[in-house]
Short mmCIF file of C-alpha atoms in Angstrom, two decimals:
data_model
loop_
_atom_site.label_atom_id
_atom_site.label_comp_id
_atom_site.label_asym_id
_atom_site.label_seq_id
_atom_site.Cartn_x
_atom_site.Cartn_y
_atom_site.Cartn_z
CA MET A 1 -25.85 -4.35 -13.95
CA SER A 2 -27.74 -1.91 -13.08
CA TYR A 3 -26.47 -1.26 -10.39
CA GLN A 4 -22.29 -0.89 -11.67
CA PHE A 5 -24.22 1.67 -14.13
CA GLU A 6 -25.82 3.23 -11.81
CA PHE A 7 -22.03 3.93 -9.20
CA ARG A 8 -20.42 5.01 -12.37
CA SER A 9 -21.46 7.52 -11.75
CA SER A 10 -19.36 7.86 -8.46
CA ASP A 11 -17.11 6.37 -9.47
CA LEU A 12 -15.01 8.57 -10.11
CA SER A 13 -15.17 11.37 -7.35
CA PHE A 14 -14.42 8.43 -5.22
CA THR A 15 -11.45 7.08 -7.10
CA GLN A 16 -9.28 10.73 -6.95
CA ARG A 17 -9.22 11.47 -4.10
CA PRO A 18 -7.73 7.88 -1.86
CA GLN A 19 -4.83 8.66 -5.43
CA LEU A 20 -4.88 11.92 -4.54
CA TYR A 21 -4.19 11.70 -0.44
CA TYR A 22 -2.24 8.68 -1.75
CA ARG A 23 0.17 11.14 -3.18
CA MET A 24 0.71 13.68 -0.37
CA THR A 25 1.34 10.71 1.99
CA PHE A 26 4.09 8.71 -0.09
CA ALA A 27 6.44 11.44 -0.79
CA ASP A 28 5.53 12.30 2.94
CA LYS A 29 7.96 8.93 3.39
CA THR A 30 10.36 10.02 -0.22
CA THR A 31 11.47 13.15 1.48
CA LEU A 32 14.31 11.62 3.45
CA GLY A 33 14.43 10.11 0.25
CA GLN A 34 15.22 13.25 -1.35
CA SER A 35 16.74 15.02 0.81
CA ALA A 36 19.88 13.03 1.19
CA ILE A 37 20.97 14.89 -2.27
CA LEU A 38 19.47 18.49 -0.88
CA GLY A 39 22.31 18.16 2.39
CA ILE A 40 20.87 16.72 5.11
CA LEU A 41 23.60 14.67 6.21
CA PRO A 42 26.11 17.57 6.60
CA GLY A 43 23.01 19.26 7.61
CA ALA A 44 21.87 17.33 10.77
CA HIS A 45 25.05 16.23 11.58
CA ILE A 46 24.93 12.60 10.68
CA ASP A 47 26.38 10.37 8.16
CA GLN A 48 25.81 7.01 6.49
CA ASN A 49 24.74 4.82 8.97
CA GLN A 50 22.54 7.29 11.25
CA PHE A 51 20.60 7.99 7.52
CA ASN A 52 20.44 4.76 6.93
CA TRP A 53 18.64 4.18 10.84
CA LEU A 54 16.37 7.41 9.80
CA GLY A 55 14.77 4.52 7.08
CA THR A 56 14.44 1.31 9.80
CA ILE A 57 13.23 2.96 12.38
CA PHE A 58 9.99 5.01 10.31
CA TYR A 59 9.18 1.15 9.56
CA LEU A 60 9.58 -0.58 13.28
CA SER A 61 8.06 2.01 14.05
CA TYR A 62 5.30 0.82 11.97
CA LEU A 63 5.75 -2.81 12.86
CA VAL A 64 4.76 -1.96 16.46
CA PHE A 65 2.42 0.05 15.99
CA GLN A 66 0.46 -1.80 12.88
CA TYR A 67 -2.14 -4.37 14.27
CA PRO A 68 -3.00 -1.42 17.01
CA GLN A 69 -3.18 0.67 14.01
CA ASN A 70 -5.54 -2.16 12.39
CA LEU A 71 -7.77 -2.26 15.10
CA ALA A 72 -8.57 1.49 15.36
CA LEU A 73 -9.51 1.34 11.59
CA GLN A 74 -11.96 -2.19 12.89
CA LYS A 75 -13.32 -0.40 15.86
CA PHE A 76 -13.43 4.23 14.93
CA PRO A 77 -14.93 5.52 10.74
CA VAL A 78 -12.20 4.61 9.07
CA GLY A 79 -11.91 7.91 7.56
CA LYS A 80 -11.70 10.11 11.04
CA TRP A 81 -8.68 7.79 11.79
CA MET A 82 -7.06 7.96 9.19
CA SER A 83 -6.79 12.28 8.38
CA ILE A 84 -6.33 12.31 12.61
CA ASN A 85 -3.04 10.58 11.68
CA ILE A 86 -2.50 12.43 8.67
CA PHE A 87 -2.16 15.38 10.82
CA VAL A 88 0.28 14.28 13.47
CA TRP A 89 1.86 12.98 10.34
CA ALA A 90 2.20 16.27 9.05
CA VAL A 91 3.01 18.02 12.09
CA ALA A 92 5.59 15.38 12.45
CA LEU A 93 6.86 16.84 9.07
CA LEU A 94 7.16 19.73 9.91
CA ALA A 95 9.24 19.35 13.07
CA HIS A 96 12.23 17.85 10.92
CA ALA A 97 12.89 21.59 9.59
CA ALA A 98 14.23 22.28 13.16
CA CYS A 99 15.86 19.00 13.58
CA LYS A 100 20.13 19.21 13.66
CA SER A 101 20.97 15.69 15.42
CA PHE A 102 20.27 12.22 14.43
CA GLY A 103 17.98 11.44 17.57
CA ALA A 104 15.50 15.03 16.55
CA LEU A 105 14.92 13.01 13.28
CA PHE A 106 15.30 9.90 14.58
CA ALA A 107 12.11 10.87 16.95
CA VAL A 108 9.36 12.54 14.08
CA ARG A 109 11.00 9.38 11.84
CA PHE A 110 9.42 7.71 14.74
CA ILE A 111 6.14 9.47 14.73
CA LEU A 112 5.61 8.67 10.74
CA GLY A 113 5.91 5.27 11.10
CA MET A 114 3.36 4.95 13.30
CA CYS A 115 0.74 7.18 11.17
CA GLU A 116 1.49 5.41 8.86
CA GLY A 117 0.18 2.42 10.18
CA ALA A 118 -3.29 3.50 9.71
CA ILE A 119 -2.80 4.36 6.58
CA THR A 120 -2.27 1.34 3.62
CA PRO A 121 -4.91 -0.43 5.35
CA GLY A 122 -7.02 1.92 5.71
CA PHE A 123 -7.40 2.87 2.39
CA MET A 124 -7.49 -1.50 1.16
CA ILE A 125 -10.75 -1.76 3.49
CA VAL A 126 -12.35 1.34 1.87
CA THR A 127 -11.47 -0.43 -1.44
CA SER A 128 -12.75 -3.68 -0.38
CA MET A 129 -16.27 -2.19 1.18
CA PHE A 130 -16.57 -0.22 -2.84
CA TYR A 131 -15.23 -2.06 -5.32
CA THR A 132 -16.39 -6.40 -6.75
CA ARG A 133 -13.38 -8.64 -6.83
CA ALA A 134 -12.47 -7.72 -10.43
CA GLU A 135 -12.50 -3.81 -9.42
CA GLN A 136 -10.55 -3.52 -6.51
CA ASN A 137 -6.83 -4.62 -8.25
CA LYS A 138 -7.02 -2.29 -10.59
CA ARG A 139 -8.37 0.44 -7.49
CA VAL A 140 -5.04 -0.12 -6.01
CA GLY A 141 -2.97 -0.12 -8.82
CA TYR A 142 -4.39 3.40 -9.25
CA TRP A 143 -3.98 4.98 -5.89
CA PHE A 144 -0.30 3.54 -6.08
CA LEU A 145 0.06 5.26 -9.80
CA MET A 146 0.34 8.07 -7.34
CA ASN A 147 3.67 7.86 -5.62
CA GLY A 148 4.79 8.25 -9.36
CA PHE A 149 3.85 11.48 -9.34
CA ALA A 150 4.53 12.15 -6.28
CA ILE A 151 8.61 11.25 -6.73
CA ILE A 152 7.37 13.86 -9.98
CA PHE A 153 6.68 16.43 -7.28
CA LEU A 154 9.51 15.89 -5.20
CA GLY A 155 12.21 15.90 -8.81
CA PHE A 156 10.96 19.50 -9.33
CA VAL A 157 10.27 20.25 -5.63
CA SER A 158 14.28 19.19 -5.16
CA PHE A 159 15.09 21.42 -8.37
CA GLY A 160 13.60 24.35 -7.21
CA VAL A 161 14.55 24.16 -3.70
CA LEU A 162 18.12 23.60 -4.70
CA HIS A 163 18.37 27.56 -5.75
CA THR A 164 17.36 29.21 -2.67
CA HIS A 165 19.71 30.72 -0.22
CA VAL A 166 18.61 31.65 2.31
CA HIS A 167 21.09 32.10 5.39
CA ASN A 168 21.23 29.49 8.10
CA PHE A 169 18.09 27.59 6.64
CA MET A 170 19.10 24.05 4.03
CA SER A 171 17.03 23.21 0.87
CA TRP A 172 16.21 19.59 2.81
CA GLN A 173 14.51 21.98 5.35
CA TRP A 174 12.67 23.64 2.91
CA LEU A 175 11.81 21.10 1.20
CA MET A 176 10.27 19.40 4.64
CA ILE A 177 8.73 22.98 5.21
CA ILE A 178 6.79 22.75 2.18
CA THR A 179 5.37 18.87 2.11
CA GLY A 180 4.66 19.86 5.63
CA VAL A 181 1.89 22.74 4.88
CA ILE A 182 0.28 20.34 2.12
CA THR A 183 0.23 17.06 4.34
CA LEU A 184 -1.31 20.16 6.83
CA VAL A 185 -4.07 21.28 4.64
CA THR A 186 -4.07 16.94 3.61
CA SER A 187 -5.40 15.81 6.71
CA VAL A 188 -8.35 18.43 6.49
CA LEU A 189 -9.92 17.89 3.56
CA PHE A 190 -9.42 14.02 4.69
CA TRP A 191 -11.58 14.62 7.13
CA PHE A 192 -14.79 16.36 5.69
CA PHE A 193 -14.65 14.85 2.44
CA PHE A 194 -13.01 10.51 2.99
CA PRO A 195 -16.19 8.99 3.53
CA ASP A 196 -16.40 5.25 6.00
CA SER A 197 -18.25 2.97 3.93
CA PRO A 198 -20.71 2.96 1.25
CA THR A 199 -23.70 3.96 3.58
CA THR A 200 -22.53 7.11 4.49
CA ALA A 201 -20.68 8.09 1.90
CA TYR A 202 -22.30 11.87 1.95
CA PHE A 203 -21.44 11.96 -2.35
CA LEU A 204 -23.59 9.48 -2.43
CA THR A 205 -28.07 9.61 -2.85
CA PRO A 206 -29.46 7.08 -0.50
CA GLU A 207 -31.12 4.58 -3.16
CA GLU A 208 -26.65 4.65 -4.84
CA ARG A 209 -25.13 3.95 -1.27
CA ALA A 210 -27.79 0.94 -1.34
CA GLN A 211 -27.62 0.19 -4.42
CA ALA A 212 -23.32 0.50 -3.44
CA VAL A 213 -23.77 -1.97 -0.71
CA GLN A 214 -25.67 -4.27 -2.79
CA ARG A 215 -22.83 -4.52 -5.96
CA ILE A 216 -20.37 -6.05 -3.91
CA LYS A 217 -22.18 -8.75 -2.42
CA VAL A 218 -20.84 -11.06 -4.95
CA ASN A 219 -17.58 -10.05 -3.40
CA GLN A 220 -18.89 -13.06 -0.69
CA ALA A 221 -17.10 -10.39 1.98
CA GLY A 222 -19.80 -8.53 3.57
CA VAL A 223 -19.85 -4.97 3.67
CA GLU A 224 -18.26 -3.42 7.54
CA ASN A 225 -18.57 -5.00 11.23
CA LYS A 226 -17.39 -3.04 13.88
CA TYR A 227 -17.08 -6.53 16.41
CA TRP A 228 -14.16 -8.30 16.79
CA LYS A 229 -14.09 -11.12 16.47
CA LYS A 230 -11.41 -14.78 17.70
CA ASP A 231 -12.51 -17.03 15.72
CA GLN A 232 -11.84 -15.42 12.95
CA PHE A 233 -8.03 -13.79 14.56
CA ILE A 234 -7.14 -17.17 15.42
CA GLU A 235 -8.48 -18.38 11.98
CA THR A 236 -5.82 -16.06 10.09
CA PHE A 237 -2.45 -17.42 11.58
CA ARG A 238 -3.32 -20.92 10.90
CA ASP A 239 -4.05 -20.39 7.39
CA PRO A 240 -1.44 -20.88 4.89
CA LYS A 241 -2.10 -18.69 2.48
CA ILE A 242 -1.50 -15.20 4.77
CA TRP A 243 2.68 -16.82 5.46
CA VAL A 244 3.31 -17.30 1.63
CA MET A 245 1.88 -13.74 1.77
CA ALA A 246 3.82 -12.65 4.68
CA ALA A 247 6.89 -14.05 3.29
CA PHE A 248 6.29 -12.07 -0.02
CA ALA A 249 5.86 -9.33 1.49
CA ALA A 250 9.07 -9.52 3.57
CA ILE A 251 11.24 -9.96 1.04
CA ALA A 252 9.95 -7.53 -1.96
CA ASN A 253 10.21 -4.63 -0.02
CA ILE A 254 13.74 -5.79 1.12
CA VAL A 255 13.80 -4.20 -2.37
CA ASN A 256 11.69 -1.12 -0.90
CA SER A 257 14.91 0.35 0.35
CA LEU A 258 15.40 2.14 -2.82
CA THR A 259 13.20 4.00 -2.25
CA ASN A 260 15.67 6.02 0.17
CA GLN A 261 18.68 5.58 -2.13
CA ARG A 262 17.42 6.04 -5.28
CA GLN A 263 18.89 9.87 -5.33
CA LEU A 264 22.54 8.67 -3.23
CA ILE A 265 22.22 6.11 -6.96
CA VAL A 266 22.01 8.30 -9.59
CA SER A 267 24.45 10.03 -7.59
CA GLN A 268 26.96 7.98 -7.27
CA PHE A 269 26.55 7.16 -11.34
CA GLY A 270 27.85 10.35 -11.67
CA PHE A 271 25.43 13.35 -12.25
CA THR A 272 25.12 16.41 -10.78
CA PRO A 273 22.92 17.20 -8.30
CA ILE A 274 20.66 19.62 -10.26
CA GLN A 275 20.83 17.05 -12.85
CA THR A 276 20.25 13.75 -10.19
CA THR A 277 16.57 15.64 -8.68
CA LEU A 278 15.29 16.21 -12.65
CA LEU A 279 16.61 12.09 -13.57
CA GLY A 280 14.38 11.62 -10.42
CA CYS A 281 11.21 12.92 -12.49
CA VAL A 282 12.00 9.99 -14.25
CA ASP A 283 11.83 7.34 -12.48
CA GLY A 284 7.72 8.39 -11.42
CA VAL A 285 6.93 8.39 -14.83
CA VAL A 286 9.25 5.00 -15.30
CA GLU A 287 6.58 4.85 -12.35
CA ILE A 288 3.60 5.06 -13.91
CA LEU A 289 3.79 3.28 -15.90
CA THR A 290 4.55 0.12 -14.91
CA ILE A 291 2.78 -0.05 -12.23
CA TRP A 292 -0.66 0.25 -14.57
CA LEU A 293 1.37 -1.44 -16.91
CA GLY A 294 1.08 -4.33 -13.90
CA VAL A 295 -2.31 -4.10 -12.63
CA THR A 296 -4.02 -3.93 -16.62
CA LEU A 297 -2.27 -7.30 -17.05
CA ALA A 298 -3.40 -8.93 -13.97
CA ALA A 299 -6.70 -7.95 -15.36
CA GLN A 300 -6.95 -9.43 -17.89
CA ARG A 301 -8.30 -12.97 -17.30
CA ALA A 302 -5.49 -14.87 -19.58
CA ILE A 303 -2.75 -14.07 -18.32
CA GLY A 304 -4.60 -12.58 -13.59
CA ARG A 305 -2.58 -12.03 -10.25
CA GLY A 306 0.12 -14.15 -10.22
CA TYR A 307 1.29 -14.71 -13.85
CA ALA A 308 1.26 -10.35 -13.98
CA ALA A 309 3.96 -10.17 -10.90
CA VAL A 310 6.45 -13.05 -12.44
CA LEU A 311 6.22 -11.25 -15.53
CA MET A 312 6.81 -7.64 -13.35
CA PHE A 313 9.79 -9.30 -12.69
CA ILE A 314 11.70 -10.32 -15.35
CA PRO A 315 12.52 -6.61 -16.63
CA ALA A 316 13.55 -6.01 -12.89
CA LEU A 317 15.59 -9.02 -12.81
CA LEU A 318 17.75 -8.18 -15.53
CA GLY A 319 17.42 -4.76 -14.57
CA SER A 320 18.89 -4.88 -11.31
CA ILE A 321 21.69 -7.60 -12.88
CA LEU A 322 22.75 -4.79 -16.03
CA VAL A 323 23.38 -2.13 -13.33
CA ASN A 324 25.96 -4.87 -11.28
CA LYS A 325 27.97 -6.02 -14.71
CA LEU A 326 27.87 -2.98 -16.20
CA SER A 327 31.22 -1.18 -16.41
CA SER A 328 31.67 2.47 -14.40
CA HIS A 329 32.41 4.79 -16.57
CA HIS A 330 28.98 3.65 -18.60
CA LYS A 331 26.70 5.65 -16.65
CA VAL A 332 23.53 6.51 -19.02
CA GLY A 333 23.29 3.33 -19.58
CA LEU A 334 24.05 2.11 -15.63
CA LEU A 335 20.92 4.78 -15.31
CA PHE A 336 18.52 2.89 -17.58
CA SER A 337 19.60 -0.39 -16.65
CA TYR A 338 18.19 1.31 -12.95
CA TRP A 339 15.17 2.36 -14.34
CA ILE A 340 14.32 -1.14 -16.14
CA SER A 341 15.30 -2.10 -12.01
CA ILE A 342 12.41 0.19 -11.04
CA PHE A 343 9.29 -2.73 -11.84
CA VAL A 344 10.24 -4.72 -9.31
CA PHE A 345 7.45 -2.40 -7.07
CA THR A 346 4.92 -3.74 -9.48
CA PRO A 347 4.65 -7.38 -7.56
CA PHE A 348 3.51 -5.97 -4.89
CA VAL A 349 1.39 -3.27 -5.26
CA ILE A 350 -1.03 -5.64 -7.27
CA LEU A 351 -0.57 -8.44 -3.66
CA LEU A 352 -2.02 -5.43 -1.93
CA GLY A 353 -5.50 -5.63 -4.29
CA TRP A 354 -5.56 -9.06 -4.49
CA VAL A 355 -5.77 -9.75 -0.22
CA PRO A 356 -9.39 -7.87 -0.50
CA SER A 357 -9.92 -10.67 -3.27
CA ILE A 358 -9.01 -14.26 -1.27
CA VAL A 359 -9.97 -13.14 2.68
CA SER A 360 -13.05 -12.35 3.69
CA GLY A 361 -14.76 -11.29 7.05
CA HIS A 362 -14.04 -8.42 8.58
CA THR A 363 -11.99 -9.48 11.76
CA LYS A 364 -9.44 -10.90 8.95
CA ARG A 365 -9.46 -9.12 7.25
CA THR A 366 -8.02 -6.27 9.24
CA THR A 367 -5.49 -9.07 10.86
CA THR A 368 -5.40 -9.69 7.17
CA ASN A 369 -3.22 -6.26 6.55
CA ALA A 370 -1.91 -6.77 9.91
CA VAL A 371 0.66 -9.90 8.86
CA ILE A 372 0.84 -8.92 5.65
CA LEU A 373 1.69 -5.30 6.84
CA SER A 374 3.88 -5.60 8.99
CA ALA A 375 5.90 -9.17 7.14
CA TYR A 376 6.37 -5.38 4.41
CA ALA A 377 7.23 -3.53 7.31
CA ILE A 378 10.02 -5.80 8.35
CA GLY A 379 11.54 -5.79 5.03
CA ASN A 380 11.37 -2.21 5.01
CA ALA A 381 13.03 -2.29 8.23
CA ALA A 382 16.47 -5.06 7.83
CA GLY A 383 16.55 -2.06 3.58
CA PRO A 384 18.35 -0.22 4.20
CA PHE A 385 21.61 -1.57 6.53
CA MET A 386 22.60 -3.35 2.21
CA TRP A 387 23.38 0.04 1.29
CA LYS A 388 26.78 0.24 3.31
CA LYS A 389 29.25 3.33 2.71
CA GLN A 390 32.12 0.40 2.16
CA TYR A 391 30.21 -0.75 -0.97
CA GLN A 392 29.81 2.68 -2.68
CA PRO A 393 30.09 3.70 -5.39
CA ARG A 394 28.80 0.58 -7.76
CA ASN A 395 26.79 -1.62 -4.56
CA HIS A 396 27.89 -4.09 -6.19
CA ILE A 397 26.66 -6.50 -2.60
CA PRO A 398 23.02 -4.90 -2.62
CA TRP A 399 22.36 -5.59 -5.87
CA SER A 400 23.51 -9.47 -5.93
CA ILE A 401 21.14 -9.24 -3.00
CA ILE A 402 17.86 -7.59 -4.52
CA SER A 403 18.01 -10.21 -8.00
CA ALA A 404 18.22 -12.71 -5.61
CA CYS A 405 15.16 -10.82 -3.40
CA ILE A 406 13.79 -11.09 -6.64
CA GLY A 407 14.50 -14.85 -7.16
CA ALA A 408 12.56 -15.76 -4.54
CA CYS A 409 9.08 -13.85 -4.59
CA SER A 410 8.93 -15.28 -7.99
CA ILE A 411 8.34 -18.36 -6.52
CA LEU A 412 6.18 -17.23 -3.38
CA ILE A 413 4.08 -15.33 -5.62
CA LEU A 414 3.35 -19.08 -8.15
CA LEU A 415 2.67 -21.06 -4.68
CA LEU A 416 -0.16 -18.60 -3.97
CA ARG A 417 -1.50 -18.70 -7.81
CA PHE A 418 -1.53 -22.75 -7.62
CA MET A 419 -2.85 -23.08 -3.91
CA LEU A 420 -5.47 -20.37 -4.92
CA GLN A 421 -6.11 -22.84 -8.11
CA SER A 422 -6.61 -25.74 -6.35
CA GLU A 423 -8.68 -25.26 -3.22
CA ASN A 424 -10.87 -23.29 -5.65
CA LYS A 425 -11.19 -26.79 -7.22
CA ARG A 426 -10.78 -29.35 -4.95
CA ARG A 427 -14.83 -26.48 -3.49
CA ASP A 428 -16.13 -26.89 -6.91
CA ALA A 429 -15.99 -31.42 -6.47
CA GLU A 430 -18.04 -30.85 -2.74
CA GLN A 431 -21.26 -30.95 -2.11
CA ARG A 432 -23.09 -27.91 -1.76
CA ASP A 433 -23.10 -25.96 2.17
CA ASP A 434 -26.08 -24.90 2.83
CA THR A 435 -25.51 -24.98 6.74
CA TYR A 436 -25.93 -20.45 6.85
CA ASP A 437 -28.47 -21.26 3.92
CA ASP A 438 -31.22 -20.48 6.63
CA VAL A 439 -30.83 -17.60 8.56
CA TYR A 440 -33.72 -15.96 10.77
CA LEU A 441 -33.42 -13.18 12.87
CA LYS A 442 -35.96 -11.92 15.89
CA GLN A 443 -37.35 -8.47 14.96
CA GLU A 444 -40.16 -6.82 17.34
CA LEU A 445 -42.39 -4.96 15.20
CA ALA A 446 -43.85 -1.04 15.97
CA ASP A 447 -46.73 -2.85 17.07
CA GLY A 448 -45.32 -4.58 19.98
CA THR A 449 -45.11 -8.70 17.70
CA ASN A 450 -42.44 -10.33 17.09
CA THR A 451 -41.52 -11.44 13.41
CA GLU A 452 -38.80 -13.31 11.74
CA LYS A 453 -36.86 -12.31 9.33
CA ARG A 454 -33.85 -14.12 6.47
CA VAL A 455 -30.98 -12.94 6.40
CA ASP A 456 -28.20 -12.70 3.48
CA ARG A 457 -25.17 -14.97 4.30
CA VAL A 458 -22.90 -12.20 2.84
CA SER A 459 -24.72 -9.20 4.81
CA PHE A 460 -25.14 -10.26 7.55
CA LEU A 461 -22.71 -13.14 8.54
CA ASP A 462 -19.34 -12.09 8.52
CA LEU A 463 -18.30 -14.76 7.68
CA THR A 464 -14.43 -16.06 6.53
CA ASP A 465 -12.76 -16.88 3.17
CA ILE A 466 -13.10 -20.64 4.25
CA GLN A 467 -16.10 -20.40 6.35
CA ASN A 468 -18.28 -19.99 2.68
CA ARG A 469 -17.85 -22.68 0.70
CA ASP A 470 -19.23 -20.44 -1.92
CA PHE A 471 -16.45 -18.17 -2.13
CA ARG A 472 -13.91 -18.80 -4.61
CA TYR A 473 -10.41 -17.19 -4.57
CA VAL A 474 -9.12 -14.97 -7.03
CA PHE A 475 -5.82 -17.09 -9.09
#
């Protein structure tokens, strides 16, 4: 209990940084969708199909570099590696403003996808090192809340740049310059102020660092281990729950193509560019509220992660059906139905906060992150292709696909919950495994004498959730 109380004094200091940094990285990802209403299609001489490809190449690059980035996060200090990627990201974002062709935009979007591969898994790793399993879901939700703030920020910036009139420099180019400069500053702050682990966090005293390590022993997952373990790598691919989560991540993120299409969707309801940029701010408010509601419900013991995700899918399904069925002259009704469909983003946030609570072993955890986020990339890469020119302005086919994805994901998340609950019952019925209880390491003292020191199974043995039979899954 004392560990929890002591740590709270530094909790706000740590939590705010991921939120602020993640806000800028998400804002940068969303600039493409925002640029659609600011004239990037005619300005860069691209058509709708090429615009969709710019969304896809980002995630194909993300997919290619996902596992190398996860290996790098295990080998190098997490905060420093992330800051390097954010710096390269900022330079690539600034370069967008100079692009006048599909080929040039394709190249810079590829670089952005490569750098993005370090961001989300990096945040997930650091969160699992600082917080208990009960706390992780909310903390991941809090930094995903920044997506909403990023959308609001971009809405007002877009509204402002629409009023700029500079010869040979369009509104979408100003958006890239403004966000790129802010991200460049963010990368420098990240290098100096973002912690690599509790043992090196500058804002904790030596005593608090020790307490931070002690308090997460309840996770049965350890803190950090720089050694790659082949057995944990193989175990990841043999673990059925990993593939259920991967399938969920892939299907759920087909829907995430709404991120780049949202401004086009709203404008096709019948709103002007100025109105669309301001209405886009409401998207952010809705996302903040839905994510907050989702992670709050997930934290309730009577509901849990699985049921909370399904509860979020219910209004999302209603919204997607209404957008499909309402007539075109009900543009306000269509707009509100679209806003209701934004509930669809919350279940994936819940899953990301869930993963550190059901997977342990550092190599297994980083490999799991790579598998799930690779599936995330596949879904995001596929999603843009359903938004074809021929389906506009009502996009009946894409919205039908979104409804089907919601149904499939609801089944998968309930299956995951059932698997975890069943495994807990099986372990409760087992005779306790004491294999790792009495493990000793030889240690040479300063006077040259040798002694044996008993080591803690959680902190030093780096066991996986399958090896450690005392591990219980959160569902």
